[in-house]
Short mmCIF file of C-alpha atoms in Angstrom, two decimals:
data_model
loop_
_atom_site.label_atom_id
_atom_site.label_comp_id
_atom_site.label_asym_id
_atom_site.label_seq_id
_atom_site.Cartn_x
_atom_site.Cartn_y
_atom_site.Cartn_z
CA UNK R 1 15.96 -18.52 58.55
CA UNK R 2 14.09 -16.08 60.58
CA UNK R 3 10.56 -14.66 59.20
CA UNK R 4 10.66 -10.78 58.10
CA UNK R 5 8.43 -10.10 60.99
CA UNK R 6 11.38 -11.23 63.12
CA UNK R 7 14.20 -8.74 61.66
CA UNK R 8 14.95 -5.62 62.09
CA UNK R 9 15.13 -2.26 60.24
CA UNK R 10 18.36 -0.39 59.70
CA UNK R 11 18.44 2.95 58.10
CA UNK R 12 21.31 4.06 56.13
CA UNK R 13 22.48 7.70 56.93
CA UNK R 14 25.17 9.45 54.45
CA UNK R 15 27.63 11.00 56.35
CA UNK R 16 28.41 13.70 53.60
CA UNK R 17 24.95 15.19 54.04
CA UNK R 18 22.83 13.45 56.59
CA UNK R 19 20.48 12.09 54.16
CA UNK R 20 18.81 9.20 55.74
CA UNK R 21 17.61 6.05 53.91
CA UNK R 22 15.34 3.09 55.48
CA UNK R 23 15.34 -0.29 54.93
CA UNK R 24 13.01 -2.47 56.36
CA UNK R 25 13.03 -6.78 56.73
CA UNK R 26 10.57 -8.18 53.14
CA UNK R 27 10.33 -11.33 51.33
CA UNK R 28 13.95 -13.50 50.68
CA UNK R 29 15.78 -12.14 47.47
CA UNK R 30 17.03 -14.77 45.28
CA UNK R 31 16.37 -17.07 48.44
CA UNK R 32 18.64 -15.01 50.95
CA UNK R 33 17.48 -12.56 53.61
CA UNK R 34 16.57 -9.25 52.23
CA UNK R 35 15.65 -5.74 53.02
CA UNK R 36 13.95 -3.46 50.54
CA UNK R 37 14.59 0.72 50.65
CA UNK R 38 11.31 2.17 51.49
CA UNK R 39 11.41 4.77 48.54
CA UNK R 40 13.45 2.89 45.96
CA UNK R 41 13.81 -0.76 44.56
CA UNK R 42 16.99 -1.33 46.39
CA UNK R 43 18.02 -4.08 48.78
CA UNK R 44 20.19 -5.24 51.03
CA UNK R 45 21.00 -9.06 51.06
CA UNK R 46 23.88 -11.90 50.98
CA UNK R 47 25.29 -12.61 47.36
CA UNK R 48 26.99 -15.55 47.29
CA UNK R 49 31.27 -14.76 47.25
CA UNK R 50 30.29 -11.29 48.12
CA UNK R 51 28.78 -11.32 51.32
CA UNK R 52 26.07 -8.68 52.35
CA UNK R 53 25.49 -5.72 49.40
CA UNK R 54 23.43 -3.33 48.32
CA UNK R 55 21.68 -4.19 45.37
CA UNK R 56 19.21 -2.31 42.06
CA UNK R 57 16.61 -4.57 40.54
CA UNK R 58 19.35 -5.76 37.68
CA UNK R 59 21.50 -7.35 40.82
CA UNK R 60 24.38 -5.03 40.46
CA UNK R 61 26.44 -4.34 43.30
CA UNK R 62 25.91 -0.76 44.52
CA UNK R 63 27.60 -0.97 48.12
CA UNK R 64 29.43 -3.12 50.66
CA UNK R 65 30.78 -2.44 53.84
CA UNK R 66 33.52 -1.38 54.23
CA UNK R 67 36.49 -3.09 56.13
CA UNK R 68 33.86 -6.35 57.45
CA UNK R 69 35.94 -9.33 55.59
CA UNK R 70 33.35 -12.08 54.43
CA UNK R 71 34.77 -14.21 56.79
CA UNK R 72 33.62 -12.34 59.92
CA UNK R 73 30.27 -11.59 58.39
CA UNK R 74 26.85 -12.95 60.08
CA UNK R 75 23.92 -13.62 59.94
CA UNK R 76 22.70 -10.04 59.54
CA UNK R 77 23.78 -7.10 57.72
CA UNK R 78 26.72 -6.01 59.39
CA UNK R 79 26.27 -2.34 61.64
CA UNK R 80 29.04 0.50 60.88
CA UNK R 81 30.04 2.15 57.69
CA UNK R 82 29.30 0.80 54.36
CA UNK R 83 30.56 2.37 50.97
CA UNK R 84 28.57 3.02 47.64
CA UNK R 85 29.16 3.68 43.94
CA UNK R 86 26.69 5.89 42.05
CA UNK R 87 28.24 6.34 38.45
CA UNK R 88 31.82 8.41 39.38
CA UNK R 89 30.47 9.31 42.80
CA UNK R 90 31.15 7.07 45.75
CA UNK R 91 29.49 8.08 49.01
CA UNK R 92 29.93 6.92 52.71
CA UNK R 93 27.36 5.49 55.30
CA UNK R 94 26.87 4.05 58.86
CA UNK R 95 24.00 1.40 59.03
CA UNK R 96 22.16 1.52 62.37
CA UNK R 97 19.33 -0.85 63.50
CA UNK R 98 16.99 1.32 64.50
#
């Protein structure tokens, strides 16, 4: 596994709005590759079964990408659109490594 000094960061930007979230490469979550939101305690990282998600602090699943089948997944969070659940809203956005 490559060192957090050796990934990169992606920032999330919602196409409904433009709003524009960063992530940026910190320690392994639950032993996987991880990267933390730089205003919230969100990540991204591999859940086993699942794949690469967006995660809270409780572990709950709060986006995926959308269309990338597990299968074709590697070993970084994939680039393109990703989908979200907040409560009854669902929003879309493109990660792009910056």
């Amino acid at each position: 596994m490559r060192s957090a000094n050796n990934l990169r960061s992606f920032e999330f930007k919602r196409r409904i709005d433009d709003t524009v979230y960063r992530f940026h490469p910190c320690e392994p979550l639950h032993g996987q590759s991880a990267w933390k939101r730089e205003d919230l305690d969100v990540w991204i990282t591999l859940v086993n079964g699942h794949g690469w998600v967006c995660v809270n602090a409780e572990f709950e699943i709060l986006g995926v990408p959308w269309a990338v089948a597990l299968a074709t997944q590697g070993s970084m969070p994939p680039a393109g659109i990703w989908v979200s659940r907040k409560g009854d809203k669902s929003y879309v956005y493109e990660l792009v490594y910056l």
